[in-house]
PDB file of C-alpha atoms in Angstrom:
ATOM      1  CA  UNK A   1       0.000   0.000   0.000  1.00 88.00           C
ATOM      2  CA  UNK A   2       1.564   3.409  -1.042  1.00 92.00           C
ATOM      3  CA  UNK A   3       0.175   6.975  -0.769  1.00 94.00           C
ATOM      4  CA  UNK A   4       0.076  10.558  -2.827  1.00 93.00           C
ATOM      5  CA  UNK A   5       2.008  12.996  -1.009  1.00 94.00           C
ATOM      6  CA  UNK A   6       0.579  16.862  -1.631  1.00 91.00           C
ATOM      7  CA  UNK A   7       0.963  20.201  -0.438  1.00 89.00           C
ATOM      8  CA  UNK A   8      -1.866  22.488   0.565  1.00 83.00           C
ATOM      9  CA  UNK A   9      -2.747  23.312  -3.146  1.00 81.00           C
ATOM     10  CA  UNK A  10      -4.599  20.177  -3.090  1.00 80.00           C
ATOM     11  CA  UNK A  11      -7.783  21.331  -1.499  1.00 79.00           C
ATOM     12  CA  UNK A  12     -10.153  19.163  -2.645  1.00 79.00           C
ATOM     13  CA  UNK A  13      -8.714  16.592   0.556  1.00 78.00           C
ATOM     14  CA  UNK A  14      -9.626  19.186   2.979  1.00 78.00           C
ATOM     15  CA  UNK A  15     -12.957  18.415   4.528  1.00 79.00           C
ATOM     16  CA  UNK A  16     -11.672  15.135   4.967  1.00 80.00           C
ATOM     17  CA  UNK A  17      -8.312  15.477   6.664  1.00 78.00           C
ATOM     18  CA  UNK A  18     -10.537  18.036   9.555  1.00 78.00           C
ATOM     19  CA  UNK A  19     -12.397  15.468  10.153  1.00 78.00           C
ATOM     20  CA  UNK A  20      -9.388  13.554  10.945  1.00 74.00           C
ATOM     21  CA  UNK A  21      -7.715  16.724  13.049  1.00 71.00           C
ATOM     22  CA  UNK A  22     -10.745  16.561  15.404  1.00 69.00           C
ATOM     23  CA  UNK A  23      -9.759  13.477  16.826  1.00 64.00           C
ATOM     24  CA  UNK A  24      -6.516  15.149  17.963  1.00 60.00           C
ATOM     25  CA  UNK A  25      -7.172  18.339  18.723  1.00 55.00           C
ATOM     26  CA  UNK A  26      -6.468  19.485  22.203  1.00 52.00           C
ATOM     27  CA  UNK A  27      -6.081  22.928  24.520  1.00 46.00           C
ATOM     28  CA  UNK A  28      -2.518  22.770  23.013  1.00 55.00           C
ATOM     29  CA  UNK A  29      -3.087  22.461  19.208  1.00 62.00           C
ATOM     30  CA  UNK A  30      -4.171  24.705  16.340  1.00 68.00           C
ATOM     31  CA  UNK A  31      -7.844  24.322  15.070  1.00 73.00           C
ATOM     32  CA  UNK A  32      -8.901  23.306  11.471  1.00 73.00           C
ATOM     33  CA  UNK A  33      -9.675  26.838  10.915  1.00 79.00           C
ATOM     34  CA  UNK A  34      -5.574  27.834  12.759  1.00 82.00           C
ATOM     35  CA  UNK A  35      -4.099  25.914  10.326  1.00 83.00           C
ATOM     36  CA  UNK A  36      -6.604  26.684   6.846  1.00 85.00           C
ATOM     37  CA  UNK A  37      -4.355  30.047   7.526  1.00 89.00           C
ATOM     38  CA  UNK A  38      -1.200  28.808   7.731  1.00 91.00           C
ATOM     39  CA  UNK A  39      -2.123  26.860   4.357  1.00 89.00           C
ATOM     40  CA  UNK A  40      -3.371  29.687   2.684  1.00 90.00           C
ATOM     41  CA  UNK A  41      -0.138  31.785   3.581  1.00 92.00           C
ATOM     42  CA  UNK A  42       2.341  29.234   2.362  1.00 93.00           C
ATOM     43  CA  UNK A  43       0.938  25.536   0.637  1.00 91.00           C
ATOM     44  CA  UNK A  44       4.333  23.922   1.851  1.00 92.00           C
ATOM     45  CA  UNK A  45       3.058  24.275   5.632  1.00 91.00           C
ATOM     46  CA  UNK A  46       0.861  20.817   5.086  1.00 90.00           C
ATOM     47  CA  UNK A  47       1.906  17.667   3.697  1.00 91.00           C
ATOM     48  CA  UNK A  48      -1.053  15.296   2.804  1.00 90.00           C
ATOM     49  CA  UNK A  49      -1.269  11.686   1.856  1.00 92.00           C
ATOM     50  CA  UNK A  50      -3.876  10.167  -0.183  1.00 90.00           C
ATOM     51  CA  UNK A  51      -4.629   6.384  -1.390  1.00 90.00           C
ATOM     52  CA  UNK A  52      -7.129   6.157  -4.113  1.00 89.00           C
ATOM     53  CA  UNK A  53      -7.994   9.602  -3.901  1.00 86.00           C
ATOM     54  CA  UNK A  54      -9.411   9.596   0.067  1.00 87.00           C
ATOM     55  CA  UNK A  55      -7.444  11.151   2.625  1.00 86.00           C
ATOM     56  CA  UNK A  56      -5.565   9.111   5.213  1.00 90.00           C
ATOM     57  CA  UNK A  57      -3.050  11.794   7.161  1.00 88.00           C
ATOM     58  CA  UNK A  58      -1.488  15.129   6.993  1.00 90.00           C
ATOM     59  CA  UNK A  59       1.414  16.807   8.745  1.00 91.00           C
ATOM     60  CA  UNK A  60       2.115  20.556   9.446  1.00 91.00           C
ATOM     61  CA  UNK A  61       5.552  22.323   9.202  1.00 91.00           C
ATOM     62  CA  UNK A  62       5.738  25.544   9.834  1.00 95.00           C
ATOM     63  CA  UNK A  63       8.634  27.968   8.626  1.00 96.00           C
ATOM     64  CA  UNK A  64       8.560  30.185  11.271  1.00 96.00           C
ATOM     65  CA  UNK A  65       9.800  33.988  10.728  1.00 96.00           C
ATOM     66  CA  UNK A  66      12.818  34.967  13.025  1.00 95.00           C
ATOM     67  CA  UNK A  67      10.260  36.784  15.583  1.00 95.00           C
ATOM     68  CA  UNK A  68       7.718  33.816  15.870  1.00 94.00           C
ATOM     69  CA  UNK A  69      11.081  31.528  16.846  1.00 94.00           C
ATOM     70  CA  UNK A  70      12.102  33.895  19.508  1.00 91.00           C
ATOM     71  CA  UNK A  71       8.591  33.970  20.590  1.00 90.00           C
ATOM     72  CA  UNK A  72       8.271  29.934  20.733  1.00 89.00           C
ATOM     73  CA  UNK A  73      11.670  29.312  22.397  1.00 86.00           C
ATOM     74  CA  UNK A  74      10.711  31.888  25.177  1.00 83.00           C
ATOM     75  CA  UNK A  75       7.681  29.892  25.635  1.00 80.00           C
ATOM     76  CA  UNK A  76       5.450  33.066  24.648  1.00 82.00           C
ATOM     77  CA  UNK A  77       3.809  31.796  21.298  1.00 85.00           C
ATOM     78  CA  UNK A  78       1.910  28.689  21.345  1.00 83.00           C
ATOM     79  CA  UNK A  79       0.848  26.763  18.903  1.00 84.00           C
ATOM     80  CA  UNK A  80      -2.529  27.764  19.286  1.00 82.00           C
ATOM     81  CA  UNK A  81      -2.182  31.023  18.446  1.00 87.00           C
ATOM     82  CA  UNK A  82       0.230  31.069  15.378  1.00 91.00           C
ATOM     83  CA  UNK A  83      -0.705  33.234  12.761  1.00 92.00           C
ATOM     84  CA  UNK A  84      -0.336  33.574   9.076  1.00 94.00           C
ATOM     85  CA  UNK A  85       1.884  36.362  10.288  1.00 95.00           C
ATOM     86  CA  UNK A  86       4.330  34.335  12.320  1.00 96.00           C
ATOM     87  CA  UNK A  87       5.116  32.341   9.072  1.00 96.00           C
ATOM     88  CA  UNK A  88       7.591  32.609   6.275  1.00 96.00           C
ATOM     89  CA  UNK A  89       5.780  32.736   3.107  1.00 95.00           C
ATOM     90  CA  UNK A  90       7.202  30.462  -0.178  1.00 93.00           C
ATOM     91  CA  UNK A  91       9.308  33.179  -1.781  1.00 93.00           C
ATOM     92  CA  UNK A  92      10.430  33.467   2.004  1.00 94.00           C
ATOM     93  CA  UNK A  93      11.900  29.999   2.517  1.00 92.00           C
ATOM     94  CA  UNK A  94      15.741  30.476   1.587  1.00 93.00           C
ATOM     95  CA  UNK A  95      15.524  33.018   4.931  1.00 93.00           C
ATOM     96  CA  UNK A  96      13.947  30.259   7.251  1.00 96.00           C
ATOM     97  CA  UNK A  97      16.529  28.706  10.365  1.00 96.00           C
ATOM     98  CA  UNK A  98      13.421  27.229  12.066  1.00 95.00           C
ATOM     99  CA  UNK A  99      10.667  24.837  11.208  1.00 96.00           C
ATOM    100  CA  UNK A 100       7.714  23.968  14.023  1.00 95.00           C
ATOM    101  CA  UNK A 101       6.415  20.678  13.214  1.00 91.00           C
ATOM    102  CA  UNK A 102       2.450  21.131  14.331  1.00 87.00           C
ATOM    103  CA  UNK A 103       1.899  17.643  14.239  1.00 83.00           C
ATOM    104  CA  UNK A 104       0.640  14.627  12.477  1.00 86.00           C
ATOM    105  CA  UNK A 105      -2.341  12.482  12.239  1.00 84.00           C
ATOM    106  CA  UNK A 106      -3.655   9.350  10.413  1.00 87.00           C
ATOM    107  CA  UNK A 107      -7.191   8.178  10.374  1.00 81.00           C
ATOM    108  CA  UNK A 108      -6.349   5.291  13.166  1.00 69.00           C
ATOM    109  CA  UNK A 109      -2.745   4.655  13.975  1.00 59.00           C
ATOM    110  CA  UNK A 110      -4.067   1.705  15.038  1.00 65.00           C
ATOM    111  CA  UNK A 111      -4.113   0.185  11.982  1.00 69.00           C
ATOM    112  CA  UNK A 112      -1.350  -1.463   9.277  1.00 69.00           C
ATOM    113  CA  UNK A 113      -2.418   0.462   7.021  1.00 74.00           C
ATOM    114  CA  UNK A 114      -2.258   4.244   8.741  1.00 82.00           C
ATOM    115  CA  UNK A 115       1.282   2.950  10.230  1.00 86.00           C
ATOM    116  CA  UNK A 116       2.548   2.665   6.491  1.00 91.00           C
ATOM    117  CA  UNK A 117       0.843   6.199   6.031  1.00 91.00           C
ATOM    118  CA  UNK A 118       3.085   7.571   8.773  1.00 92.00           C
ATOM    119  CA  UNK A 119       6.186   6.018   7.006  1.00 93.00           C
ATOM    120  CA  UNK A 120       4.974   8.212   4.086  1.00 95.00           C
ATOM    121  CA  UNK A 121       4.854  11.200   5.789  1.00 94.00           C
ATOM    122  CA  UNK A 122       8.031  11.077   7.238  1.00 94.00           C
ATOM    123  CA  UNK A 123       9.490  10.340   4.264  1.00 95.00           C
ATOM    124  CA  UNK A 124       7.473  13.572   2.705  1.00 94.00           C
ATOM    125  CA  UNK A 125       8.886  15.558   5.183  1.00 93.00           C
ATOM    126  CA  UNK A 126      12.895  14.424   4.782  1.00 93.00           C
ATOM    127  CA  UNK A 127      12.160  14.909   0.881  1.00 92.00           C
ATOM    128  CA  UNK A 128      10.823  18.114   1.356  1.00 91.00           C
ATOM    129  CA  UNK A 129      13.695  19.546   3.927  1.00 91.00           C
ATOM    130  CA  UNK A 130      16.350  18.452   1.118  1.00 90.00           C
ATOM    131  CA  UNK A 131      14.537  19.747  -1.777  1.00 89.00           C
ATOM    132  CA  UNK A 132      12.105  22.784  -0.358  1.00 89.00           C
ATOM    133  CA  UNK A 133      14.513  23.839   2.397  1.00 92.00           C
ATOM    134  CA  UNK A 134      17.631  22.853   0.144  1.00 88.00           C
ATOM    135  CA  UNK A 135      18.993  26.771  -0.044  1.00 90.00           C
ATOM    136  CA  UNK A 136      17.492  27.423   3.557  1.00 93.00           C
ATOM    137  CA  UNK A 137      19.860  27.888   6.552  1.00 94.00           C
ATOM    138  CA  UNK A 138      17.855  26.018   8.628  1.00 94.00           C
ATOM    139  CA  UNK A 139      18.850  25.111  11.798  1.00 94.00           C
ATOM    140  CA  UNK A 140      16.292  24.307  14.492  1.00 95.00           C
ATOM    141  CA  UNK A 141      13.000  22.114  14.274  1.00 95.00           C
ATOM    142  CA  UNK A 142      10.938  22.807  17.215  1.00 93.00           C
ATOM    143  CA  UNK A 143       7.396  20.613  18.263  1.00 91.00           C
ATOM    144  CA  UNK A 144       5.281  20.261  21.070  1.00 85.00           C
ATOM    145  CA  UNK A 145       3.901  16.693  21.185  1.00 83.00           C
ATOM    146  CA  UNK A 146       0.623  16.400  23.278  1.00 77.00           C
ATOM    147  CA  UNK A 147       0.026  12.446  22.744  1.00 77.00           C
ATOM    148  CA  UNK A 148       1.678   9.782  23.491  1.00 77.00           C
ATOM    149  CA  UNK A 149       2.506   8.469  20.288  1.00 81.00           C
ATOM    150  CA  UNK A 150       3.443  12.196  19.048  1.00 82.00           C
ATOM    151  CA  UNK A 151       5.928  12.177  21.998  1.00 83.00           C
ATOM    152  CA  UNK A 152       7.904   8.796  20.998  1.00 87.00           C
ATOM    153  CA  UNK A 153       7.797  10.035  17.302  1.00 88.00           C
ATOM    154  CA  UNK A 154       9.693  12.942  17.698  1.00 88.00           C
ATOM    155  CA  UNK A 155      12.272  11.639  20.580  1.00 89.00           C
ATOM    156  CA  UNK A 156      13.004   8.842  17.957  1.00 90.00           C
ATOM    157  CA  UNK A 157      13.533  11.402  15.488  1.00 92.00           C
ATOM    158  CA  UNK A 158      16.217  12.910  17.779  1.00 92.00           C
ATOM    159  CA  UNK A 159      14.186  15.774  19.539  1.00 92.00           C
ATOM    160  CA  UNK A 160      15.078  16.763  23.282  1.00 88.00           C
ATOM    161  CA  UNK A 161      12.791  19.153  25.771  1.00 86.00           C
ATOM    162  CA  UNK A 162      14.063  22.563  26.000  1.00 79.00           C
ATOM    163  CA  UNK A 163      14.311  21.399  29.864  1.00 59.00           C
ATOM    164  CA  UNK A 164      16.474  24.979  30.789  1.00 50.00           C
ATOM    165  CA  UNK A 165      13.170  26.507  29.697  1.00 49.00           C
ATOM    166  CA  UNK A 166      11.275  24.130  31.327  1.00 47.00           C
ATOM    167  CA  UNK A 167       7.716  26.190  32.211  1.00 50.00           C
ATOM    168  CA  UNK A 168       4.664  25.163  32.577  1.00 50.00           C
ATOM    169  CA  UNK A 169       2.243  27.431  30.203  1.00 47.00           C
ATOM    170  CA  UNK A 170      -1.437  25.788  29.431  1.00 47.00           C
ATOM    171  CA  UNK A 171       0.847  22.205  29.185  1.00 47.00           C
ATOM    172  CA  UNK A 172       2.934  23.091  26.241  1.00 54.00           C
ATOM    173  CA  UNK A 173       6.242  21.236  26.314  1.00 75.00           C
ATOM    174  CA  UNK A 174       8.200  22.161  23.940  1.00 86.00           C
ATOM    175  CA  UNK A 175      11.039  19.992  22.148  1.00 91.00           C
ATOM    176  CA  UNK A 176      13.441  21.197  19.902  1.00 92.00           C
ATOM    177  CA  UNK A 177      16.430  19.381  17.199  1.00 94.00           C
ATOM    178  CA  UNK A 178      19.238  20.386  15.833  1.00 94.00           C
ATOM    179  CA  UNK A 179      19.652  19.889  12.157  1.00 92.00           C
ATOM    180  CA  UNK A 180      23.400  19.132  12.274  1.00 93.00           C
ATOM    181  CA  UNK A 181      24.362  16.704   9.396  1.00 93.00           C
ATOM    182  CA  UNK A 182      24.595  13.854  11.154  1.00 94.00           C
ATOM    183  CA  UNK A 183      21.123  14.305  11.877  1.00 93.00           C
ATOM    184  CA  UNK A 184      20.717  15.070   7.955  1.00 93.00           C
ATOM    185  CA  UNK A 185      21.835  12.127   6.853  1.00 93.00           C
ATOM    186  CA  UNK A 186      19.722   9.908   9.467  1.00 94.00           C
ATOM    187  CA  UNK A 187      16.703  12.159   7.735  1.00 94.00           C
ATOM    188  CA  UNK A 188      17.980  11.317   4.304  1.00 93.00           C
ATOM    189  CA  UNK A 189      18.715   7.211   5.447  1.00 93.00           C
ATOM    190  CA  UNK A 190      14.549   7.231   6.765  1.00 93.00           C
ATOM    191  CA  UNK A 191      13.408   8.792   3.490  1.00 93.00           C
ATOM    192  CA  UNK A 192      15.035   6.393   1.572  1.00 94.00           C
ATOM    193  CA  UNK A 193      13.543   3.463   3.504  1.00 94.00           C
ATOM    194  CA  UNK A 194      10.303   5.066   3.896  1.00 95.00           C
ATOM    195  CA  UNK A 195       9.665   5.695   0.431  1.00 94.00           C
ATOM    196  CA  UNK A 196       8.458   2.409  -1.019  1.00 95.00           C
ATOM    197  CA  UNK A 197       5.315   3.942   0.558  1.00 95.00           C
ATOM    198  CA  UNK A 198       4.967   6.983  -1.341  1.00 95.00           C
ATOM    199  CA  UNK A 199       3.481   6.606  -4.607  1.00 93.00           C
ATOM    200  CA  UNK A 200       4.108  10.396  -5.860  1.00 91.00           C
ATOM    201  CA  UNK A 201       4.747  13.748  -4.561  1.00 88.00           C
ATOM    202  CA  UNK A 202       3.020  16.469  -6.616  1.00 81.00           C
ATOM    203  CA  UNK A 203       4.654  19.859  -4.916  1.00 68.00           C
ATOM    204  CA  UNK A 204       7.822  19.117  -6.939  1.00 52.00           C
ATOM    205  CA  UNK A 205       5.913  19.951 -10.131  1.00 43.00           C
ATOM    206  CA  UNK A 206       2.730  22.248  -8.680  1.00 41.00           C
TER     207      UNK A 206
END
């Protein structure tokens, strides 16, 4: 089973991945309506997957202007209240040194199926930092997990809690990586493996 990879220009997947964010959504994470802004602002903030043309799972990554980093790694902006503003828009992107990773979500993680959607996504996300992000001097992914599964994802992926700036604000705990090249070349290692899952990725030639 492999999945379509797409960027926010494919609307038409919408309705059916808020459905799926309402099953995650908590006092901690941006609403369906948060991140139709963040879409609208830059299509690169959402990678979907598809199978058969129904939508199985997104994920949101956010390049964050130099303010709205500041603002997240004092523990001032949450994810809640990110704005269009706080974002780097596409033309933007060779400026961007952070990325916040919003989240992720599959229709039932659960399931065989949805686990191999995950795989996809990751691998989305490593092709997307090498190609999208290629002239970027990014430096810094930050997330703030708020399930269970969210939390082993990203410590796997190398993520540690900002524990020096460990305050308690409405249960946001944020976690932040450093994109040195070892970690690089793990990303690039997981996208390889992952990507017997991915059937195609249409934001190379939207």
């Amino acid at each position: 089973m492999s999945f379509a990879l797409h960027n926010a220009q494919r609307t038409d997947l919408f309705p059916e991945l808020a459905k799926i964010a309402t099953h995650y959504l908590s006092l901690d994470t941006a609403s369906p309506e948060t991140a139709l802004g963040w879409y609208t602002k830059n299509p690169y903030c959402l990678i979907s997957a598809s199978h058969e043309g129904r939508a199985w799972g997104y994920a949101d990554f956010l390049p964050l202007t130099p303010k709205a980093q500041r603002l997240i790694e004092e523990r001032i902006l949450k994810e809640e209240d990110i704005t269009p503003d706080h974002i780097l828009a596409p033309e933007e992107i060779r400026q961007c040194r952070a990325l916040y990773f919003a989240g992720m979500a599959v229709r039932d993680h659960h399931n065989v199926g949805n686990a191999r959607c995950v795989a996809a996504l990751l691998s989305g996300i490593f092709h997307m930092l090498e190609n999208i992000y290629a002239e970027a001097p990014l430096e810094f992914l930050f997330a703030n997990p708020t399930t269970y599964t969210g939390n082993r994802l990203i410590m796997r992926l190398g993520f540690t809690p900002i524990s020096y700036r460990k305050i308690k604000m409405g249960g946001m705990d944020l976690y932040m990586l450093v994109l040195t090249e070892e970690r690089r070349a793990y990303f690039k290692n997981l996208q390889q493996r992952y990507a017997r899952f991915v059937s195609s990725m249409d934001w190379m030639t939207s």
